[in-house]
Short mmCIF file of C-alpha atoms and ligand atoms in Angstrom, two decimals:
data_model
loop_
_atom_site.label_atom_id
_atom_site.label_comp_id
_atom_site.label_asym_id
_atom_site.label_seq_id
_atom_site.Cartn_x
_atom_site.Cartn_y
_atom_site.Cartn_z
CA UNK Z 1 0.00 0.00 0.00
CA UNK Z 2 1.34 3.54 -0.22
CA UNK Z 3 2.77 5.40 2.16
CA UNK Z 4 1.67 8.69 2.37
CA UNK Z 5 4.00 10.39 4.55
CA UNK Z 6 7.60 10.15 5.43
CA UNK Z 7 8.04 8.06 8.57
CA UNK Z 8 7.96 8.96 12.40
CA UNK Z 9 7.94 12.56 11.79
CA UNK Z 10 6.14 14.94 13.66
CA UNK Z 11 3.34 16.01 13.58
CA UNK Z 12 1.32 13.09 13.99
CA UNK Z 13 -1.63 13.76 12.75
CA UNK Z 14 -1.37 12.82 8.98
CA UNK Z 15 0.96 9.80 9.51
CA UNK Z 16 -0.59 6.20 8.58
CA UNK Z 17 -1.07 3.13 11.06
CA UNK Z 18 2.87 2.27 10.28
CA UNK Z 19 4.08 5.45 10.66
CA UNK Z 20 2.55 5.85 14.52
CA UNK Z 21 3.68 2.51 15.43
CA UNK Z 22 7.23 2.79 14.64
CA UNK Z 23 6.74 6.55 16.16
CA UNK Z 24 5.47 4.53 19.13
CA UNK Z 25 8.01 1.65 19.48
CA UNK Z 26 11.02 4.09 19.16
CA UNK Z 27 9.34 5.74 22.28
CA UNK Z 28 9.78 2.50 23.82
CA UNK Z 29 6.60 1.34 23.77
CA UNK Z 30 4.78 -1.14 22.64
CA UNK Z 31 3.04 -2.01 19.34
CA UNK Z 32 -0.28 -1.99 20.57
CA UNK Z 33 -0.23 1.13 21.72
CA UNK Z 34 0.21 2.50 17.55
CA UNK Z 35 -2.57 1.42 16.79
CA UNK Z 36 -4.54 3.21 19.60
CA UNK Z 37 -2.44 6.03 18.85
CA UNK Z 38 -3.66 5.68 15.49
CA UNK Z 39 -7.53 5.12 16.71
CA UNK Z 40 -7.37 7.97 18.89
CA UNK Z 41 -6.11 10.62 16.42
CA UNK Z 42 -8.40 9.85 13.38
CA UNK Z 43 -11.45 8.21 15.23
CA UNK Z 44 -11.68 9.98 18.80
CA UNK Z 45 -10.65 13.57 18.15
CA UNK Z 46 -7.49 13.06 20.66
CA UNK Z 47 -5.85 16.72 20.25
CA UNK Z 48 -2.93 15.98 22.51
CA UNK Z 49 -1.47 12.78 23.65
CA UNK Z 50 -2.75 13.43 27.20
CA UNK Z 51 -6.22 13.04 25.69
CA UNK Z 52 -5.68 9.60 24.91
CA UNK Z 53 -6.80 7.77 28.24
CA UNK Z 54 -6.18 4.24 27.38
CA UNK Z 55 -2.12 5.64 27.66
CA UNK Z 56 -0.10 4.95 31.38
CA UNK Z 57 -0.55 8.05 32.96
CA UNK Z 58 3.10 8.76 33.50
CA UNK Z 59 3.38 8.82 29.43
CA UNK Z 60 0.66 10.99 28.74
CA UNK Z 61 2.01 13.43 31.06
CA UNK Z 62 5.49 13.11 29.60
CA UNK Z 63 4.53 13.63 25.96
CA UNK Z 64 1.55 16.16 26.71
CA UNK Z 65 3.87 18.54 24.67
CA UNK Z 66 4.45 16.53 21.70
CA UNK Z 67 2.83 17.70 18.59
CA UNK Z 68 -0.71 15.97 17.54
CA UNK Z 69 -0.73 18.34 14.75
CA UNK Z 70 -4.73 20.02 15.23
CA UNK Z 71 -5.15 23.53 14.90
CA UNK Z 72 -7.15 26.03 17.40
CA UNK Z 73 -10.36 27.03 16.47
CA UNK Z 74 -10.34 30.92 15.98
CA UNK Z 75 -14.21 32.00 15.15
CA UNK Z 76 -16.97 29.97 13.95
CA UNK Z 77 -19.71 31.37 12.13
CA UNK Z 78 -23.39 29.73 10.98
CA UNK Z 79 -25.03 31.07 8.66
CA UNK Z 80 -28.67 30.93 7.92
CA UNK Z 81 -28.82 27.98 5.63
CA UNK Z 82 -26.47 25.95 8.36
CA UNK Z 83 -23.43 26.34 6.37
CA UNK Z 84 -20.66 26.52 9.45
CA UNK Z 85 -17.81 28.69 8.43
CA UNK Z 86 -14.70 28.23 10.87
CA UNK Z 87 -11.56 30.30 10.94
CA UNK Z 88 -8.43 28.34 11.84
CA UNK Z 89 -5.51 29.34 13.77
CA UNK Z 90 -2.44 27.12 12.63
CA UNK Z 91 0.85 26.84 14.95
CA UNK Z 92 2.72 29.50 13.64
CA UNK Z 93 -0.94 32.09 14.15
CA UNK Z 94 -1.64 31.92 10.66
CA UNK Z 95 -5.70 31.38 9.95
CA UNK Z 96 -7.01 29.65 7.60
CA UNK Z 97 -10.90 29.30 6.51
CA UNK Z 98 -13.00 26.13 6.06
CA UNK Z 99 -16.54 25.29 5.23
CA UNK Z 100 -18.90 22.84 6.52
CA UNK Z 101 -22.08 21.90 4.35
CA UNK Z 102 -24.50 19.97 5.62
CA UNK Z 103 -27.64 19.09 3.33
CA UNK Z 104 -30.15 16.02 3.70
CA UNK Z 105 -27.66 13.36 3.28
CA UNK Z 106 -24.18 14.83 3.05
CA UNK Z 107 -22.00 16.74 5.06
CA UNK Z 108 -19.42 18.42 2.39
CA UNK Z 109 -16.46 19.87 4.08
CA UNK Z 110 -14.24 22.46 1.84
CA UNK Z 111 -10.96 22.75 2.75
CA UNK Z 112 -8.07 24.97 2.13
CA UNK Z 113 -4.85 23.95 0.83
CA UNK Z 114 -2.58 26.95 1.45
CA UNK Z 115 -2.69 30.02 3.68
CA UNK Z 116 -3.90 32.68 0.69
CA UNK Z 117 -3.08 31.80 -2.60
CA UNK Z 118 -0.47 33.47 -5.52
CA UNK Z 119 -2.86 32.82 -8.50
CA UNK Z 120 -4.06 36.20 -8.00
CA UNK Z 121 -7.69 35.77 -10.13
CA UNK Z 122 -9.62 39.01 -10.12
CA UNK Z 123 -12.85 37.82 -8.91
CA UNK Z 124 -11.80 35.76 -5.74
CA UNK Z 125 -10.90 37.10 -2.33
CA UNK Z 126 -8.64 34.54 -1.47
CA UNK Z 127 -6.35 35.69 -4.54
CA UNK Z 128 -6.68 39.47 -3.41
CA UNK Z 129 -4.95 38.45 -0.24
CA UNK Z 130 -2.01 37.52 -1.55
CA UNK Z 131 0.23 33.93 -0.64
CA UNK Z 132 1.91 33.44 2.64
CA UNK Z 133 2.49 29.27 2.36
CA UNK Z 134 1.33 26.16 1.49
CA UNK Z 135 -0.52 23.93 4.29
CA UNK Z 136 1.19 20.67 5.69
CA UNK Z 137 -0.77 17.36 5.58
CA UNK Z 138 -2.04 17.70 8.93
CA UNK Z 139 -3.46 21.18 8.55
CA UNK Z 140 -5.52 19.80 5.63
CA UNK Z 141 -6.63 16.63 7.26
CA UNK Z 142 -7.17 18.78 10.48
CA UNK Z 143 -9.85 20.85 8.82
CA UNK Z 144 -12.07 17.54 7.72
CA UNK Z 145 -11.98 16.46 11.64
CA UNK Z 146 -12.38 19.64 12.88
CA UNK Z 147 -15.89 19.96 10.87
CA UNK Z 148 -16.99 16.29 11.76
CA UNK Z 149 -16.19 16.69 15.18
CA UNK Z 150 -18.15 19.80 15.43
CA UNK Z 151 -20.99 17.94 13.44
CA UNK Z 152 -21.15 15.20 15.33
CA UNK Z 153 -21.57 13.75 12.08
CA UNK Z 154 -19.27 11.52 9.54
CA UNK Z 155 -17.74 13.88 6.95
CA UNK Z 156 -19.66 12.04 3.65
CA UNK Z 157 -17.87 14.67 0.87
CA UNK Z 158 -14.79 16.35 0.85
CA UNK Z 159 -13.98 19.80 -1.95
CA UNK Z 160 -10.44 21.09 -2.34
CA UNK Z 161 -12.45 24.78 -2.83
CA UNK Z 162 -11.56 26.94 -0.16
CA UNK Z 163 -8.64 28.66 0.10
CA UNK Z 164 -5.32 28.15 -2.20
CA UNK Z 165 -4.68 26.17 -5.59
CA UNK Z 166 -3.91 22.84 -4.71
CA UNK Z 167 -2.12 21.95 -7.47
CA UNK Z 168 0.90 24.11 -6.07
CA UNK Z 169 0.56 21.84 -3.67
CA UNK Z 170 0.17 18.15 -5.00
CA UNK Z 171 2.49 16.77 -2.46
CA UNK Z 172 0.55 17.66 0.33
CA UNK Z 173 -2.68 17.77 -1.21
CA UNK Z 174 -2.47 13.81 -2.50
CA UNK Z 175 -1.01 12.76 0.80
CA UNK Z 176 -4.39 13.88 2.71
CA UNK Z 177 -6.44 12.63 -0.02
CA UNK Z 178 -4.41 9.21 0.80
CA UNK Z 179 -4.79 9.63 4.57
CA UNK Z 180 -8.35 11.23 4.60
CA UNK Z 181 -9.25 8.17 2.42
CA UNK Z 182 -7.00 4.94 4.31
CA UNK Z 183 -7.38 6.82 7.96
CA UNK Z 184 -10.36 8.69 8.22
CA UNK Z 185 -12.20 6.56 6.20
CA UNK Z 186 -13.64 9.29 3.60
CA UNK Z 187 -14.33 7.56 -0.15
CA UNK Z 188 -12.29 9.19 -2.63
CA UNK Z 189 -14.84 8.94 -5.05
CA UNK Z 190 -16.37 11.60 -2.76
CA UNK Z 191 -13.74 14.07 -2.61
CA UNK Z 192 -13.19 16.69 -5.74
CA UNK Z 193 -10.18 18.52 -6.10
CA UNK Z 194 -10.48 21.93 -7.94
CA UNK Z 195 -7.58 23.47 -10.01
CA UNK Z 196 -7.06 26.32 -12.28
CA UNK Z 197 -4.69 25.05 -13.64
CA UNK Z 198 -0.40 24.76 -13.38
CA UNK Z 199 1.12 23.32 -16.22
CA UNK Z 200 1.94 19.24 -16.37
CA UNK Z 201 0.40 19.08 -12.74
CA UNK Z 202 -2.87 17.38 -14.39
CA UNK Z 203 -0.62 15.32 -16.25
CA UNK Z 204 0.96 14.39 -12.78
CA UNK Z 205 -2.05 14.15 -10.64
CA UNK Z 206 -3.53 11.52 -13.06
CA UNK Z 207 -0.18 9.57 -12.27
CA UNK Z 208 -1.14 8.82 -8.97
CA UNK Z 209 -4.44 7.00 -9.73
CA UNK Z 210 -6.49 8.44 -7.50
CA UNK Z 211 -10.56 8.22 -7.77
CA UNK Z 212 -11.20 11.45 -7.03
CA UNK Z 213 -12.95 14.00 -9.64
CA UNK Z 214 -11.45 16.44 -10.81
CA UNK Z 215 -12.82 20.18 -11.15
CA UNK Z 216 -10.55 22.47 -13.23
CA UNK Z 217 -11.73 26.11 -13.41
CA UNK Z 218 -12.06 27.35 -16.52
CA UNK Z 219 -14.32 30.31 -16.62
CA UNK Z 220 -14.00 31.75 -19.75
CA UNK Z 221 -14.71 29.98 -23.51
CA UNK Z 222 -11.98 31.63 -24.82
CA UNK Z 223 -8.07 33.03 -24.32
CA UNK Z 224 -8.18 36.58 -24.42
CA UNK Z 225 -11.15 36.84 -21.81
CA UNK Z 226 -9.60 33.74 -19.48
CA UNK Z 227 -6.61 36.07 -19.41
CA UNK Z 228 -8.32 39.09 -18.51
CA UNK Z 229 -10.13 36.78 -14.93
CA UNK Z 230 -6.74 34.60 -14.19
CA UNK Z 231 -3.52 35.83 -14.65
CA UNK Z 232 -1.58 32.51 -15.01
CA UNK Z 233 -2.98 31.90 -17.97
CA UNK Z 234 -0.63 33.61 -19.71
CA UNK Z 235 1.59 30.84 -19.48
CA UNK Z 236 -0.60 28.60 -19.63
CA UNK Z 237 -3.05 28.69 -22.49
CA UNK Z 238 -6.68 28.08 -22.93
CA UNK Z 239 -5.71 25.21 -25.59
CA UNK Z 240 -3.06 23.75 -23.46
CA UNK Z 241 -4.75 23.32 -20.43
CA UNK Z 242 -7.64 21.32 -22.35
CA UNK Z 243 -5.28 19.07 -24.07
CA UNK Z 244 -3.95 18.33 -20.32
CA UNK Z 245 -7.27 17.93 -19.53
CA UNK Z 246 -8.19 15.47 -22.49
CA UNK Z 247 -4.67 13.73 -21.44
CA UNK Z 248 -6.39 13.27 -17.77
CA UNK Z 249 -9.66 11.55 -19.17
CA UNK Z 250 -7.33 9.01 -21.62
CA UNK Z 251 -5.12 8.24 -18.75
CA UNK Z 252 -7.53 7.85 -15.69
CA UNK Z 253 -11.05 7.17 -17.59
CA UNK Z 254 -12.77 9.55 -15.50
CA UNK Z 255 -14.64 12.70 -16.62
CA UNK Z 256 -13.19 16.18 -15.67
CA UNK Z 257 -15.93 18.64 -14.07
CA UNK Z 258 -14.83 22.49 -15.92
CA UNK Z 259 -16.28 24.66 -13.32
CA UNK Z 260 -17.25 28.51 -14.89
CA UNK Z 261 -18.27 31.52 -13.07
CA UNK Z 262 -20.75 33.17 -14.28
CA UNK Z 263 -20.05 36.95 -14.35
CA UNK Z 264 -23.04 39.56 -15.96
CA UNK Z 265 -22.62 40.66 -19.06
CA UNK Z 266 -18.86 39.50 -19.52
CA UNK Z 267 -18.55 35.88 -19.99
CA UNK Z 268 -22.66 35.03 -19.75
CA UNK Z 269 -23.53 35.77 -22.68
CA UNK Z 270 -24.80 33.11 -25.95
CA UNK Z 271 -21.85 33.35 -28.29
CA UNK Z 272 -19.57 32.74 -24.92
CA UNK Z 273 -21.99 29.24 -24.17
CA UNK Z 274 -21.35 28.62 -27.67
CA UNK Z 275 -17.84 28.68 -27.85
CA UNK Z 276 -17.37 26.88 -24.55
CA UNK Z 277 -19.65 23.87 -26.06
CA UNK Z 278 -17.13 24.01 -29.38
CA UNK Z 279 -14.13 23.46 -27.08
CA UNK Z 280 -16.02 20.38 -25.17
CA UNK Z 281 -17.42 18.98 -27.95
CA UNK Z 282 -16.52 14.93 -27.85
CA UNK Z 283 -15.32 15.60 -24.18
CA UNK Z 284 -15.65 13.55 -21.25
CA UNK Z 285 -16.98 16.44 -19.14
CA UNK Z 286 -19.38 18.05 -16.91
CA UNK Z 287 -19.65 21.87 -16.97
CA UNK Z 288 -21.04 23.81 -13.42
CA UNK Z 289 -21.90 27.10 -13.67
CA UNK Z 290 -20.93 28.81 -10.60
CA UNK Z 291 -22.99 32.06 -11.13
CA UNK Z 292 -20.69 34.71 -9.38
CA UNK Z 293 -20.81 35.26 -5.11
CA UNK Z 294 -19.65 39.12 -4.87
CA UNK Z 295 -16.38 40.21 -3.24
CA UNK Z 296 -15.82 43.77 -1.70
CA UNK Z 297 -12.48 44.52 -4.10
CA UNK Z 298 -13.98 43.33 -7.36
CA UNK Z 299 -17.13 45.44 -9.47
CA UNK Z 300 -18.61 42.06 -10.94
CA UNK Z 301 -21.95 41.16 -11.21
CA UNK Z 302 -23.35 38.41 -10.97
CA UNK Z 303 -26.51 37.51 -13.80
CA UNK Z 304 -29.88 37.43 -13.42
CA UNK Z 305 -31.94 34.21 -13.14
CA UNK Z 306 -33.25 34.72 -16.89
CA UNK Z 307 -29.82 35.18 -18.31
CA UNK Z 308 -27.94 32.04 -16.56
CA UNK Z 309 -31.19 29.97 -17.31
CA UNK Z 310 -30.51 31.07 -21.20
CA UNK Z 311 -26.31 29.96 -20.85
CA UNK Z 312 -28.04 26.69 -19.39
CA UNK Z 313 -30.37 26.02 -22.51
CA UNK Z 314 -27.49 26.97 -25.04
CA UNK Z 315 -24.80 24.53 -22.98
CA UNK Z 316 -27.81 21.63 -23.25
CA UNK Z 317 -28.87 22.37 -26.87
CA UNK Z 318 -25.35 21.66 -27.89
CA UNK Z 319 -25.94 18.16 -25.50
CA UNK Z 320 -22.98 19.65 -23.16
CA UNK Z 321 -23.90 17.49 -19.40
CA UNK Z 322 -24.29 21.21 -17.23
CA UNK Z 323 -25.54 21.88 -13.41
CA UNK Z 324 -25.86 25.25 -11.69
CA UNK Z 325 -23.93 25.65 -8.44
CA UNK Z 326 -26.04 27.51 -6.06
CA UNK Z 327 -23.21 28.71 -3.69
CA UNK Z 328 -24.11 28.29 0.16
CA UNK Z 329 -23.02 30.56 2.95
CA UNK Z 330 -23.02 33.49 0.43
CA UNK Z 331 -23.98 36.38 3.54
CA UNK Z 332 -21.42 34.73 5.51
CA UNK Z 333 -18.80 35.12 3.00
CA UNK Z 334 -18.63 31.22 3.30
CA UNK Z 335 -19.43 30.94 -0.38
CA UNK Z 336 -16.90 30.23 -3.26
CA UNK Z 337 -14.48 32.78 -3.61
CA UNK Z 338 -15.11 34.59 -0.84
CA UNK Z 339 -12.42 33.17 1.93
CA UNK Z 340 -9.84 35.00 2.62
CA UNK Z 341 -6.47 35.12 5.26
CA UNK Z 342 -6.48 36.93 8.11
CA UNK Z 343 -9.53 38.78 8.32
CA UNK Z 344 -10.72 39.49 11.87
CA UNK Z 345 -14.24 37.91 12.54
CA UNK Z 346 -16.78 40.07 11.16
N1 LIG V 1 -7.76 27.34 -6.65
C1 LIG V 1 -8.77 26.36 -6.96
C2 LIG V 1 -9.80 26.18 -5.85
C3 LIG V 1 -10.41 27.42 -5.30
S1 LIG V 1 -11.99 28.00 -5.35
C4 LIG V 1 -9.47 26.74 -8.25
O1 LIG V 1 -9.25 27.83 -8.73
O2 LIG V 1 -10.21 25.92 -8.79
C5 LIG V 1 -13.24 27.03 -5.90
C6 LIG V 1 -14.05 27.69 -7.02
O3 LIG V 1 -14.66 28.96 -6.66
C7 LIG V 1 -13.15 27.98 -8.22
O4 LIG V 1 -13.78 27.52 -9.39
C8 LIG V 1 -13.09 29.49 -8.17
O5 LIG V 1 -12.74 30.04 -9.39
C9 LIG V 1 -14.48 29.86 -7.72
N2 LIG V 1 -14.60 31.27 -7.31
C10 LIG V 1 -13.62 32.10 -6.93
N3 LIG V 1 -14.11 33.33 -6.67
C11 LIG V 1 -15.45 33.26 -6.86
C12 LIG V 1 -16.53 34.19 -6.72
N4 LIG V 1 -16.32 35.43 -6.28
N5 LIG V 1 -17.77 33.76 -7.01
C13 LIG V 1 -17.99 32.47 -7.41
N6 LIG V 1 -17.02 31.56 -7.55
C14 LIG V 1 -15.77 31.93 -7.27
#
């Protein structure tokens, strides 16, 4: 089985059943006590080692200080359609933002994968904020127990949306994918991981044979206007990123979901649902129309109910598979694109 984090290293949280018990035995203790380790961490929300009561008391109080690898939670907020929005604080006092979901028979938690984010797009907060640094394995795994422990509830769907681009950081983001799935028990066919894109990282991710979907945000049906809305496109074209993308279907025989925000009379129009259906013509694809959540730094607007209804009918006249995402937590700033770091608690 793989691995998915170098050995014995701390923190623990993130580390597989192997990793804990040779952690454990090169404390001196015994093998048992990895896997309750183990049990403890993922399955009983242990968020120090002097939680863990089935531990000799003389141990627990000797390793209280060793890092578990949770973060502190800084603010919560609920909003009115029970979307929980929680703010973070990490070890070194940076915060992060995560989402918690819960519908009839899901609870979807969206996780960050860095602390801000450097793809700069001009219609997200997160990307207005600037980068400060990617998150370890922990911090991302952290964010999926802090939500289910607050539930009470088993996390059933996990979305690499908040804040960051995952894709600058694969590493990490794979690893607790790996450990969300083996440890916490989360299907992968459940999780989505959503990208706008780094050159050959598609190509890469596909390597790894995961089941997870990918979402790749594409938001505009053509160059010019994608490069006006996301600034690394410049070196990465339109055309480029869809042969990646056509690459990712041959080489994993999944469908890609192209996620595009819908922003008033820029990229909503007929001719733009047009072009996008020329591009996924043949394609192995879903399209979800995010229509857009506003941000205080950006003049956007989002369309009206007539005019994403129309993009709908052109998408599904041209037989392109499209769904409307009707973003949740939007007057908590929960909603897509509206995270950001280190904003004091409204
Ligand atoms: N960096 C990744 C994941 C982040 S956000 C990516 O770009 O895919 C998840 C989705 O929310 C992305 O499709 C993103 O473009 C979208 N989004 C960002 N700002 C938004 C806004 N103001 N309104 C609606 N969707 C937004």
């Amino acid at each position: 089985m793989a691995t998915h984090q170098p050995r014995a290293a701390l923190p623990l949280l993130g580390q597989s059943l192997e990793a804990l018990t040779e952690w454990v035995q090169a404390q001196g203790q015994p093998t048992y006590r990895g896997k309750q380790l183990y049990q403890w961490l993922y399955h009983q929300g242990a968020r120090s080692l002097s939680d863990i009561t089935v531990f000799p008391k003389a141990w627990r109080q000797a390793w209280e200080h060793v890092d578990v690898g949770r973060s502190a939670l800084h603010h919560r907020v609920v909003a009115s359609d029970d979307t929980v929005k929680y703010l973070l604080r990490l070890a070194d006092g940076q915060i992060i933002e995560t989402v918690g979901i819960p519908s009839a028979k899901r609870l979807t938690v969206c996780v960050s994968s860095q602390v801000g984010c450097p793809m700069a797009c001009d219609f997200c907060a997160t990307g207005k904020g600037g980068f400060v640094r990617n998150l370890g394995i922990h911090e991302i795994v952290d964010q999926v127990l802090t939500v289910q422990e607050d539930f009470g509830q088993r996390v059933s769907h996990i979305v690499f949306m908040g804040m960051g681009e995952p894709l600058l950081n694969s590493a990490n983001a794979v690893a607790a994918i790996r450990c969300l799935n083996q440890d916490v028990g989360i299907g992968q066919r459940a999780m989505t991981l959503s990208t706008v894109g780094v050159p050959g990282r598609i190509r890469a991710l596909a390597a790894e044979q995961l089941q997870v979907t990918l979402a790749v945000s594409l938001h505009a049906s053509n160059q010019t206007q994608r490069l006006q809305l996301i600034p690394s496109a410049g070196a990465y074209p339109l055309s480029v990123l869809l042969d990646e993308c056509r690459e990712y279907v041959q080489l994993t025989g999944r469908r890609v979901t192209f996620e595009y925000i819908l922003l008033a009379g820029l990229n909503d129009q007929p001719a733009n649902a047009a072009e996008l259906a020329q591009h996924l013509r043949g394609f192995q694809s879903h399209v979800n129309l995010i229509p857009y959540n506003p941000i205080d730094e950006a003049d956007y607007q989002r369309p009206s109910e007539a005019s994403i209804r129309a993009f709908v009918a052109e998408l599904e006249a041209r037989r392109i598979a499209v769904t409307v995402r009707y973003s949740r937590g939007l007057e908590e700033n929960a909603a897509c694109g509206q995270l950001r770091a280190s904003r004091r608690p409204s």
